[in-house]
Short mmCIF file of C-alpha atoms in Angstrom, two decimals:
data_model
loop_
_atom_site.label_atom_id
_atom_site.label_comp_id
_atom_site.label_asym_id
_atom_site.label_seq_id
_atom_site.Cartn_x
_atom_site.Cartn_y
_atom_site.Cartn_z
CA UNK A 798 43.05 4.18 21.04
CA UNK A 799 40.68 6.46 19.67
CA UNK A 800 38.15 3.19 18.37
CA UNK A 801 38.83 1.67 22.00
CA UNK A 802 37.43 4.15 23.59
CA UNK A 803 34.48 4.55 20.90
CA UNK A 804 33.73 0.92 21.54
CA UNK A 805 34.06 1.13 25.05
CA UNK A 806 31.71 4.04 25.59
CA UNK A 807 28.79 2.26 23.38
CA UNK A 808 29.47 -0.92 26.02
CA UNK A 809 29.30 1.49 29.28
CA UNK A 810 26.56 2.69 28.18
CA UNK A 811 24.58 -0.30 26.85
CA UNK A 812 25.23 -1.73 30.17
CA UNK A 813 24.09 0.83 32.49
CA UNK A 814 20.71 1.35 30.35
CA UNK A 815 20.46 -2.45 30.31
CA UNK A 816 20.94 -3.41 33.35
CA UNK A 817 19.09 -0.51 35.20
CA UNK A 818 21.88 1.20 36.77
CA UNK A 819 21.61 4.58 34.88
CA UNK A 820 18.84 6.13 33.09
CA UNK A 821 18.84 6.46 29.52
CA UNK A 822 18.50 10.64 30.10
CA UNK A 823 21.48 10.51 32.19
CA UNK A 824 23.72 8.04 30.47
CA UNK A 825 23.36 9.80 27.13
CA UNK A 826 24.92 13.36 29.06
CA UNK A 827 27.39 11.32 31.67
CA UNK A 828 28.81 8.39 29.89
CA UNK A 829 30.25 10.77 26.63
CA UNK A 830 31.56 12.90 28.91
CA UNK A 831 33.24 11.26 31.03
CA UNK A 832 35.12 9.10 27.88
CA UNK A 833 35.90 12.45 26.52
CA UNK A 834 37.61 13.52 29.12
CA UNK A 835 39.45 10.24 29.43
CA UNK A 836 40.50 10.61 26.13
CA UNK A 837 42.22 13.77 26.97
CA UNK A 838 39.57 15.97 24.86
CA UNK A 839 38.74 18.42 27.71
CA UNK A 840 39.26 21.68 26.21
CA UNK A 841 36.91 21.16 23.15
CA UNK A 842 34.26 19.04 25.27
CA UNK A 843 32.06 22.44 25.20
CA UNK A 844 32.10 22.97 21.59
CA UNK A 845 31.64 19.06 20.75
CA UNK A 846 28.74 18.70 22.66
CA UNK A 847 26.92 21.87 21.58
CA UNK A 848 27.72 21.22 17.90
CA UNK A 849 25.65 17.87 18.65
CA UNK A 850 22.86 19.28 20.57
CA UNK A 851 22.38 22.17 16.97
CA UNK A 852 22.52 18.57 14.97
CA UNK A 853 19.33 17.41 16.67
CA UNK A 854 17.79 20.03 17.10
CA UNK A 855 15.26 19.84 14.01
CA UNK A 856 14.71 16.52 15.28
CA UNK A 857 13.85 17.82 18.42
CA UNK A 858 11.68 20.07 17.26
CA UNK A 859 9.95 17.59 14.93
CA UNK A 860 9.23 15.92 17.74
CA UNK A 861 7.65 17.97 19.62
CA UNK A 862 5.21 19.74 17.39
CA UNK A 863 4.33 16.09 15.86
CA UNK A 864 3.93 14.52 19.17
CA UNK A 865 1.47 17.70 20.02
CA UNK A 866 -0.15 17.45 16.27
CA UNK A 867 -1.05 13.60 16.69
CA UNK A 868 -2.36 14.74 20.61
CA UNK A 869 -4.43 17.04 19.16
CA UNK A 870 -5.83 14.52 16.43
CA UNK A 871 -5.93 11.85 19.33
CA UNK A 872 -8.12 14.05 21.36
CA UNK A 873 -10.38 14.84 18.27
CA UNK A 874 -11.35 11.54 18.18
CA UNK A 875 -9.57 10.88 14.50
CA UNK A 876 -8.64 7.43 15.45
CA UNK A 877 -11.61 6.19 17.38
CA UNK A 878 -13.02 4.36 14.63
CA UNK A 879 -9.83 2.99 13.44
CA UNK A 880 -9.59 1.73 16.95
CA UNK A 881 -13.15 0.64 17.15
CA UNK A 882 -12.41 -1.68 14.23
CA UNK A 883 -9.13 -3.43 15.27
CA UNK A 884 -11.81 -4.38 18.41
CA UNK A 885 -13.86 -5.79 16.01
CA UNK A 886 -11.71 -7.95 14.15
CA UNK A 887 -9.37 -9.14 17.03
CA UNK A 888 -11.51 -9.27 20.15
CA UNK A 889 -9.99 -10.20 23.11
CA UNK A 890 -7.45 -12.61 21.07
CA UNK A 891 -3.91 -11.83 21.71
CA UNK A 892 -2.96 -13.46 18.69
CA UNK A 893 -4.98 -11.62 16.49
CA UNK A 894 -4.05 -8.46 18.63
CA UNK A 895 -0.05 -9.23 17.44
CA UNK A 896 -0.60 -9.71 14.36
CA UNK A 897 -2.89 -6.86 13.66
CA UNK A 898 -0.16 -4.82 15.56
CA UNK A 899 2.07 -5.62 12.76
CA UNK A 900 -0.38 -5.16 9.92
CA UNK A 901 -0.80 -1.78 11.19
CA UNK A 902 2.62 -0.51 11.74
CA UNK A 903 3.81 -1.62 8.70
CA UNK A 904 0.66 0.05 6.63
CA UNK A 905 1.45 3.20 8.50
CA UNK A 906 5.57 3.37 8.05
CA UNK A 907 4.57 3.32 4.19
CA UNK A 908 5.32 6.76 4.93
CA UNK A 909 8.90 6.29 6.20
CA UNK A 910 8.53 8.23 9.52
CA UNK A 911 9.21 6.73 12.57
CA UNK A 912 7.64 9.43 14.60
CA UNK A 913 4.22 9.04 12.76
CA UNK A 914 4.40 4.85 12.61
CA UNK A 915 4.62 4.56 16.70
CA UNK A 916 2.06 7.69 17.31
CA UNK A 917 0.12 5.68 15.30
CA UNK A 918 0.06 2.23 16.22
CA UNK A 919 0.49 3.10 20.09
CA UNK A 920 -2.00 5.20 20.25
CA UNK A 921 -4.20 2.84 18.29
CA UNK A 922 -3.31 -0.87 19.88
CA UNK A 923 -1.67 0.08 23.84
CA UNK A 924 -5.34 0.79 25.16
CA UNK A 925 -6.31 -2.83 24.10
CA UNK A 926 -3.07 -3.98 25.26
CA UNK A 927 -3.49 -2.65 28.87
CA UNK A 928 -6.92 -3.75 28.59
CA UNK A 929 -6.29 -7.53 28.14
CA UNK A 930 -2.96 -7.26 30.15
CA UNK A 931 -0.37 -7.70 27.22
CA UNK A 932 3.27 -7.18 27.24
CA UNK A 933 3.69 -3.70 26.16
CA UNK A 934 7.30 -4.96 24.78
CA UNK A 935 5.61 -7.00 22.02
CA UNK A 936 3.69 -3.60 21.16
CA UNK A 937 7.53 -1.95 20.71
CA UNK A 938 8.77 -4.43 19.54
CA UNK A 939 6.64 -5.38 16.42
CA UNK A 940 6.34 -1.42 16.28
CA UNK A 941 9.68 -0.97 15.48
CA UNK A 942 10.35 -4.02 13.25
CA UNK A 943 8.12 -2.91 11.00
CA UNK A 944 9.54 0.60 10.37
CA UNK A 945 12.99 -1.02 10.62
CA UNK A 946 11.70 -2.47 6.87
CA UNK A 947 9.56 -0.10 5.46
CA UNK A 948 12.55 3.02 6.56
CA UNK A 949 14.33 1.60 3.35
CA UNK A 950 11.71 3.08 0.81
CA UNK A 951 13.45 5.51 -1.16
CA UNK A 952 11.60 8.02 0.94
CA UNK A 953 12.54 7.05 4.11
CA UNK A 954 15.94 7.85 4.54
CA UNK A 955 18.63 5.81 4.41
CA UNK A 956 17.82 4.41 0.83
CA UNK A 957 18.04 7.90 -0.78
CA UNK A 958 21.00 8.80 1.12
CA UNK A 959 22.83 5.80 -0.26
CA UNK A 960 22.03 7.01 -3.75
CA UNK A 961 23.13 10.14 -3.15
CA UNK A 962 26.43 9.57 -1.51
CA UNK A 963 27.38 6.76 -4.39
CA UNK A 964 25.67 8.89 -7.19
CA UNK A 965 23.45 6.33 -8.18
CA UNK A 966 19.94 5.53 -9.60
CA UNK A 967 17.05 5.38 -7.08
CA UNK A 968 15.35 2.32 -9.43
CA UNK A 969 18.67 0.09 -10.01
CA UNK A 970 19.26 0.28 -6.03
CA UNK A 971 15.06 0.00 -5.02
CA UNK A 972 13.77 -2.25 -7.41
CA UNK A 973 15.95 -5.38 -6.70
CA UNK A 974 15.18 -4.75 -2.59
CA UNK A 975 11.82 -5.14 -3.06
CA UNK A 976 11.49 -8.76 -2.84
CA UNK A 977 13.98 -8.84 -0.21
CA UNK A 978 11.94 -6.39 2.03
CA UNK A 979 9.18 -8.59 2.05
CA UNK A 980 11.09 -11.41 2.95
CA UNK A 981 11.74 -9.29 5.95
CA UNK A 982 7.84 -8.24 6.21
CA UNK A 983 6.92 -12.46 6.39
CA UNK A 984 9.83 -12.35 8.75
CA UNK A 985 8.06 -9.82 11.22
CA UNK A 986 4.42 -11.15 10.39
CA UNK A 987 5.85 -14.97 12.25
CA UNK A 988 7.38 -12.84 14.78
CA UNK A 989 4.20 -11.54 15.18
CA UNK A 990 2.69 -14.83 15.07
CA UNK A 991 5.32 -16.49 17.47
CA UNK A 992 4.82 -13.68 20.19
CA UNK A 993 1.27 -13.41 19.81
CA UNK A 994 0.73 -17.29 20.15
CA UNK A 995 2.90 -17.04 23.85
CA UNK A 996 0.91 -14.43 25.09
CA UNK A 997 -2.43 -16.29 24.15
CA UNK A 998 -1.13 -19.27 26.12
CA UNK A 999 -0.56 -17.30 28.81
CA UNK A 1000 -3.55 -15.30 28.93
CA UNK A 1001 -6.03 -17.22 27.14
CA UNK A 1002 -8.70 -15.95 24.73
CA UNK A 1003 -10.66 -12.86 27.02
CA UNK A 1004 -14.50 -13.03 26.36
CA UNK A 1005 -15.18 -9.33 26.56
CA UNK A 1006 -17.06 -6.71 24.90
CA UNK A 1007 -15.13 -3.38 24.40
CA UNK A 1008 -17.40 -0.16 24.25
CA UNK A 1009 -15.94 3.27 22.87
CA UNK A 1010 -16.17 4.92 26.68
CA UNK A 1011 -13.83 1.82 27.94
CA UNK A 1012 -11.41 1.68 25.73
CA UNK A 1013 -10.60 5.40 25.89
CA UNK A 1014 -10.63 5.26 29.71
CA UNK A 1015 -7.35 3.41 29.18
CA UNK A 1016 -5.47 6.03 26.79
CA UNK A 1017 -3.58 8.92 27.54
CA UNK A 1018 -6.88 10.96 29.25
CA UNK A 1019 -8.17 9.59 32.49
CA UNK A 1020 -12.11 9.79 32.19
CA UNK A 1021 -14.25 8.81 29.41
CA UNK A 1022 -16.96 11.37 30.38
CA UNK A 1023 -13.87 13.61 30.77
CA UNK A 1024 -12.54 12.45 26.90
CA UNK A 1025 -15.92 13.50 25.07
CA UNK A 1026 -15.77 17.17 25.86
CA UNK A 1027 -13.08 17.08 23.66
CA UNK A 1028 -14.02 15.41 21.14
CA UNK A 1029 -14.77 16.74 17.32
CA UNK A 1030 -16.57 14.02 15.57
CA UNK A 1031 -17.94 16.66 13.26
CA UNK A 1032 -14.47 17.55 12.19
CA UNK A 1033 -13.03 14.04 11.68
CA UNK A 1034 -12.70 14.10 7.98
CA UNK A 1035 -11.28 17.60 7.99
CA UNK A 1036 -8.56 16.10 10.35
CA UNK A 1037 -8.09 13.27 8.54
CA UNK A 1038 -7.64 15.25 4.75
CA UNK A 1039 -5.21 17.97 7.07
CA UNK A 1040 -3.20 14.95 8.16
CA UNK A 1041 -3.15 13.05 4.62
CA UNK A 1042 -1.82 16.28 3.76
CA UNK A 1043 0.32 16.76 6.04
CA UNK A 1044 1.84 12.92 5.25
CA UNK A 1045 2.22 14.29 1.17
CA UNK A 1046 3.58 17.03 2.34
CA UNK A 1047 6.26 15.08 4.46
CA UNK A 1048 7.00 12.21 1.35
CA UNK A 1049 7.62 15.12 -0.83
CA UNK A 1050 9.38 17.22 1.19
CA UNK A 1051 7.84 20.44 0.39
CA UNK A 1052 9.40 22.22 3.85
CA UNK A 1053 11.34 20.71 6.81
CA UNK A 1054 10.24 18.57 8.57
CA UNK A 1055 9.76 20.41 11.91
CA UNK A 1056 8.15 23.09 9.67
CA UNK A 1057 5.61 21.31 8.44
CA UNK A 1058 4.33 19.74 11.99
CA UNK A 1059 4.15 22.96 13.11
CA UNK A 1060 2.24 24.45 10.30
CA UNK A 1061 0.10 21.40 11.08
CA UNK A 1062 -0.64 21.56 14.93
CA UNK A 1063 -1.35 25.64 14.52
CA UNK A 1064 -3.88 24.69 12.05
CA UNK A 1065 -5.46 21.47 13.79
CA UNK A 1066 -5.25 23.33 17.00
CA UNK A 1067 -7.15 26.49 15.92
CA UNK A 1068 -9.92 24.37 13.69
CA UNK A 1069 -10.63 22.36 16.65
CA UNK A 1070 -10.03 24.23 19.45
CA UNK A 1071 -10.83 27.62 18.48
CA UNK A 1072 -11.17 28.76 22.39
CA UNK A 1073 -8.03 30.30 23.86
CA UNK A 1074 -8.68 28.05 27.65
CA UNK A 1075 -9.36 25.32 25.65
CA UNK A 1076 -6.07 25.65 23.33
CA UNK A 1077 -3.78 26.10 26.46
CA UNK A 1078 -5.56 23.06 28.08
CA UNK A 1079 -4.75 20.37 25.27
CA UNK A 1080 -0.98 21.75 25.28
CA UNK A 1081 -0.79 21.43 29.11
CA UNK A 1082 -1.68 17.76 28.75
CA UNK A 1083 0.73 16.85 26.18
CA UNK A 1084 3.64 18.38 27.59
CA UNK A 1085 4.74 15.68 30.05
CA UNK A 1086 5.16 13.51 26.87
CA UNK A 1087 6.50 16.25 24.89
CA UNK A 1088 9.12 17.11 27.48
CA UNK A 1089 10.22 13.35 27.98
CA UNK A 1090 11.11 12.95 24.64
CA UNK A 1091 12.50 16.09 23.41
CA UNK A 1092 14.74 16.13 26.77
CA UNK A 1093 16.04 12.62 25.22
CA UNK A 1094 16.70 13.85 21.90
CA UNK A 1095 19.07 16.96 22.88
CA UNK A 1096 20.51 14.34 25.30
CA UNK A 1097 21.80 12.24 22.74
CA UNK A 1098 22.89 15.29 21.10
CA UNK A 1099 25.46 15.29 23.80
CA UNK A 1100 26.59 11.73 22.51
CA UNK A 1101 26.57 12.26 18.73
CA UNK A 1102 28.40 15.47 19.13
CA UNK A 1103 31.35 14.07 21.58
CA UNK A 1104 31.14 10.78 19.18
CA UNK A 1105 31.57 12.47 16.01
CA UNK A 1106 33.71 15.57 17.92
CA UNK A 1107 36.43 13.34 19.27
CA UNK A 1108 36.82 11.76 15.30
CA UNK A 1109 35.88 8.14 17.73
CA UNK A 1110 33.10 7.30 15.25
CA UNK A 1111 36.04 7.77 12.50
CA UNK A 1112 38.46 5.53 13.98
CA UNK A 1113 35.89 2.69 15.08
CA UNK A 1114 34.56 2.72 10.83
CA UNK A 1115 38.71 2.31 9.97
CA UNK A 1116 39.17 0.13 12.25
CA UNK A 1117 36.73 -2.59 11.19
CA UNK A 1118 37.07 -2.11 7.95
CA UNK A 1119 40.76 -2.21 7.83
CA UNK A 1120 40.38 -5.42 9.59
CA UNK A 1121 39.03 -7.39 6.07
CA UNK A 1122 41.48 -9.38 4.64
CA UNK A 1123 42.20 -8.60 0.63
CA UNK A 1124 41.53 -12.27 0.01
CA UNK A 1125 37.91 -11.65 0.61
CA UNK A 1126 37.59 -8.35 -1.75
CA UNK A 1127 35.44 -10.38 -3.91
CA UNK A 1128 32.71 -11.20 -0.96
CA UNK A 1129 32.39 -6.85 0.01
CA UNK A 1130 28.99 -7.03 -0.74
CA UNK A 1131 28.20 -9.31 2.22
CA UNK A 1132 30.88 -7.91 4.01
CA UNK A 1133 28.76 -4.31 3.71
CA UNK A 1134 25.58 -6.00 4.85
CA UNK A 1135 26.75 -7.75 7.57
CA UNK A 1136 29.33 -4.78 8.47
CA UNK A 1137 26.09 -2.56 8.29
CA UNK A 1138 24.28 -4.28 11.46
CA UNK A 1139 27.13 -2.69 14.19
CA UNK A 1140 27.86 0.06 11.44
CA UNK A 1141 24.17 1.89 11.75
CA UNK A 1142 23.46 0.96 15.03
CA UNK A 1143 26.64 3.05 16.50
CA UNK A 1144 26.22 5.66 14.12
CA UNK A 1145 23.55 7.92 12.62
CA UNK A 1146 22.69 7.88 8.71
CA UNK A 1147 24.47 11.07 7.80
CA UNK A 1148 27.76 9.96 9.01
CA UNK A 1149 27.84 6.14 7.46
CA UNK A 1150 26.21 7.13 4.42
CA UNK A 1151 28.25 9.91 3.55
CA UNK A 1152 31.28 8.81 5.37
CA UNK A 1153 31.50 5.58 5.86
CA UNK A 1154 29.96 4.09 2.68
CA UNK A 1155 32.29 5.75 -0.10
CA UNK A 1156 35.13 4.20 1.76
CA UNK A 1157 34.02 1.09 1.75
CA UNK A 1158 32.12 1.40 -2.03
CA UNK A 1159 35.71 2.46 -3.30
CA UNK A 1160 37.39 -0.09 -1.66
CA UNK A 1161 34.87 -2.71 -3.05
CA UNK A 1162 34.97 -1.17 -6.47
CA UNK A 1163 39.25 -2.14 -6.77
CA UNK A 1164 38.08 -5.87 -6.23
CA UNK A 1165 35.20 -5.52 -9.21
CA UNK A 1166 32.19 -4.57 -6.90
CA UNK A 1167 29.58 -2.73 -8.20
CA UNK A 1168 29.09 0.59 -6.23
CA UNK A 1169 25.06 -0.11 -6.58
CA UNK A 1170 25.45 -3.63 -4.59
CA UNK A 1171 26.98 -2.03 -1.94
CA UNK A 1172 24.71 0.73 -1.96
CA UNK A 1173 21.76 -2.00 -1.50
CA UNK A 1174 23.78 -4.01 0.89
CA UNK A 1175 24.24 -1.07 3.28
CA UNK A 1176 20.14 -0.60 4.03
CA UNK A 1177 20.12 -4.10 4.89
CA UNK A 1178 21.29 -2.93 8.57
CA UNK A 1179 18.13 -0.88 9.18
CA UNK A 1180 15.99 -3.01 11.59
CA UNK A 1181 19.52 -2.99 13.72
CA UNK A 1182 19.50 0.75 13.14
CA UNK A 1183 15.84 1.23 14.07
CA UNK A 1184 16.47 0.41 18.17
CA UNK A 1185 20.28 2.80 18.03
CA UNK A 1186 19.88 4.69 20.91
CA UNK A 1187 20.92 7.96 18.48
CA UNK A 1188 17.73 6.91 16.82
CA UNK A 1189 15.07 9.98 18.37
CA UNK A 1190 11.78 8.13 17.66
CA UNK A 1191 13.03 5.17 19.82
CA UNK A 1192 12.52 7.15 22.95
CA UNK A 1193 9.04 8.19 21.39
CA UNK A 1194 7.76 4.60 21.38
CA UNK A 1195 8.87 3.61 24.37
CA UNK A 1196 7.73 6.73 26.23
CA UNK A 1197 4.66 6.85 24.59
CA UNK A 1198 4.20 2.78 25.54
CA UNK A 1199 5.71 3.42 29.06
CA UNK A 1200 8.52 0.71 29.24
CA UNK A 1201 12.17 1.28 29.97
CA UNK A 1202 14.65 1.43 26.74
CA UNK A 1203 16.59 -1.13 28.49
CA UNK A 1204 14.08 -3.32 28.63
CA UNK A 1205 13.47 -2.78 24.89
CA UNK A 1206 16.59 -3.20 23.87
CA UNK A 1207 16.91 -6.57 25.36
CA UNK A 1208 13.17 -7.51 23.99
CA UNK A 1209 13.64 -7.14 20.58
CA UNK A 1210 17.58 -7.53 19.67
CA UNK A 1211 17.04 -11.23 18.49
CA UNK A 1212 14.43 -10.52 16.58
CA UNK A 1213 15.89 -7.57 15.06
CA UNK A 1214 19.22 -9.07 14.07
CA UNK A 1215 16.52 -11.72 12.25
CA UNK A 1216 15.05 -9.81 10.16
CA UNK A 1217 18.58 -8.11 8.68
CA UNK A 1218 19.71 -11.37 8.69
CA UNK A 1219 17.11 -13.27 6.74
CA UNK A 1220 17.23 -9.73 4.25
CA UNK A 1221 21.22 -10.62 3.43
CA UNK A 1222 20.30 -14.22 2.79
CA UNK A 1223 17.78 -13.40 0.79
CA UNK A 1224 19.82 -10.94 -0.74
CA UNK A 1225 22.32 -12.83 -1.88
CA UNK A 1226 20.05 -15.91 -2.97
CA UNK A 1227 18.03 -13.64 -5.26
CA UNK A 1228 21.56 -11.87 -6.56
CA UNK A 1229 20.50 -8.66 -5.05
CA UNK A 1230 24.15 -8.79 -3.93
CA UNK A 1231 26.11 -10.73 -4.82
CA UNK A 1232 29.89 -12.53 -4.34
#
């Protein structure tokens, strides 16, 4: 009963985003409640949900100070001429524009952070992408494919916590990936291709030369002239060594996360805005942005907490994996992979790495399994993973590319479910896992 409902509440609510019907704000508070209380769970509904909102709330303060630190950098000027060469080397071709999307995105989410990868790239490629009148869903879309891959550095997340959870070593569960991530990067570079090739049949090549005043006319500010009094071009390579440190500081993990984004936008703000007016000013006209996303974050909270509260998330795990027959014990490997699509995108990392995937690396290991396959097999989920609506830096990109998460979700599923797909065949050709 308890996975019914689980299932049916992911459904509701993938429906009602989908289809337009309910916003993704609302359906995240509504929809978890109102299966909770169907479920008979009334009494602790409070508790649940508030339990969830303390779980995201790093996240949610991450979020907020990096979405002001990267304003403040944006308004700088820091990425001007990074901008200014893209221009160069695309033009007004919307093929080149795709693929350099990628080529960007996936040089940035070296880093493993979602948050910093769409900043990033949006704030780099959606003023060119307005300008020529591009689908902003490709931007998304390639956006997130390409931290869907590079998330499963040992860094990023999801790689370390399998290591941890199995007691493993980083190398004999990294290594062997390697070639099976860049599978997954040629995957997104044709996706690229494939995407950008449509949209330069339907908008042809545009003959156009971009000045620096026009393109920033089309970011977040609304006047060029208006733009330039803000600008530090004297201060650009202090910004850029605070925010390589900054991006150390984050791979290492020398403080929390949230910490260290605020450490970093008190800094940036007082180097380069030094006048109190001014300071107040460049907060003012990040908050709309700030207060989008963080007000999606704590919603989903909401979901997490009556998900994980109820024990739902529990009973949907047992229930698919007590649905594998014993006669295919020697093929749990796959089964992990392919079991890892549906796996991470209904559930954050903590829960399946350190819940689900000892269950299921236990189970393997009575039918001669090696705990370190399915330890590899369970990343190869990730570009699923990347578009779950519990993932925080989804409603980041799409708010900071103004489309709808429905619209997203519908965008780049098939191309998602590619790339983990072509990553567990070439898994299992190369004997990364094996059966």
């Amino acid at each position: 009963m308890l996975a019914f409902l689980g299932f049916a509440m992911i459904v509701v609510f993938m429906f009602l985003i989908i289809t337009k019907r309910m916003s993704a704000l609302v359906s995240l508070i509504t929809i978890p409640i109102l299966f909770a209380l169907l479920g008979g769970f009334g009494p602790g509904i409070g508790e649940m949900m508030l339990e969830g909102v303390k779980q995201v709330a790093p996240t949610g303060v991450m979020l907020m100070f990096a979405i002001l630190y990267f304003g403040i950098m944006i308004d700088s000027g820091l990425f001007d001429p990074l901008v200014s060469k893209i221009l160069a080397i695309v033009k007004g071709d919307p093929l080149k524009i795709v693929l350099g999307t990628s080529i960007l995105s996936m040089l940035v989410a070296l880093d493993g952070d979602g948050t910093t990868t769409y900043m990033i790239t949006v704030t780099a490629m959606l003023p060119l992408y307005k300008r020529i009148g591009m689908n902003p869903l490709i931007l998304t879309c390639i956006a997130m494919l390409s931290f869907g891959v590079m998330n499963m550095t040992p860094w990023g997340g999801p790689t370390a916590r399998a290591v941890a959870a199995l007691q493993l070593d980083v190398a004999d569960v990294f290594i062997p990936l390697i070639p099976v991530m860049m599978a997954a990067v040629l995957w997104n570079l044709c996706t690229a291709f494939i995407l950008g090739k449509k949209e330069r049949q339907r908008l042809g090549i545009a003959k156009i030369q971009y000045s620096q005043e026009e393109m920033l006319a089309f970011s977040q500010q609304s006047a060029a002239l208006e733009v330039e009094e803000y600008k530090r071009p004297k201060l650009r390579w202090v910004n850029f060594g605070l925010t390589i440190a900054l991006l150390i500081c984050l791979m290492t993990s020398v403080l929390p996360l949230a910490i260290l984004f605020m450490i970093a936008f008190v800094i940036a703000l007082m180097i380069n805005y030094p006048n109190l007016e001014e300071q107040k000013e460049r907060i003012s006209s990040h908050a709309g942005n700030v207060l989008a996303v963080v007000g999606l974050v704590f919603a989903s909270g909401i979901f997490t907490g009556i998900l994980s509260g109820t024990e739902m998330v529990d009973a949907m795990a047992n229930s698919l994996v007590n649905v594998i027959p014993e006669s295919l014990g020697s093929y749990f490997a796959v089964i992990t992979a392919v079991t890892s699509i549906p796996f991470t995108y209904f559930m954050a990392n903590d829960p399946y790495y350190f819940g689900v995937l000892p269950i299921l690396a236990q189970t393997a290991a009575a039918y001669g399994v090696d705990p370190v396959e399915i330890a590899r097999a369970s990343v190869l989920g990730q570009p699923i993973h990347a578009m779950s609506p519990l993932m925080a830096s989804a409603y980041l990109l799409v708010g900071m590319a103004g489309v709808e998460f429905g619209d997203h979700q519908k965008f780049i599923f098939k191309w998602a479910l590619g790339s983990s797909l072509v990553m567990i065949v070439v898994a299992i050709i190369l004997g990364v896992i094996t059966f």
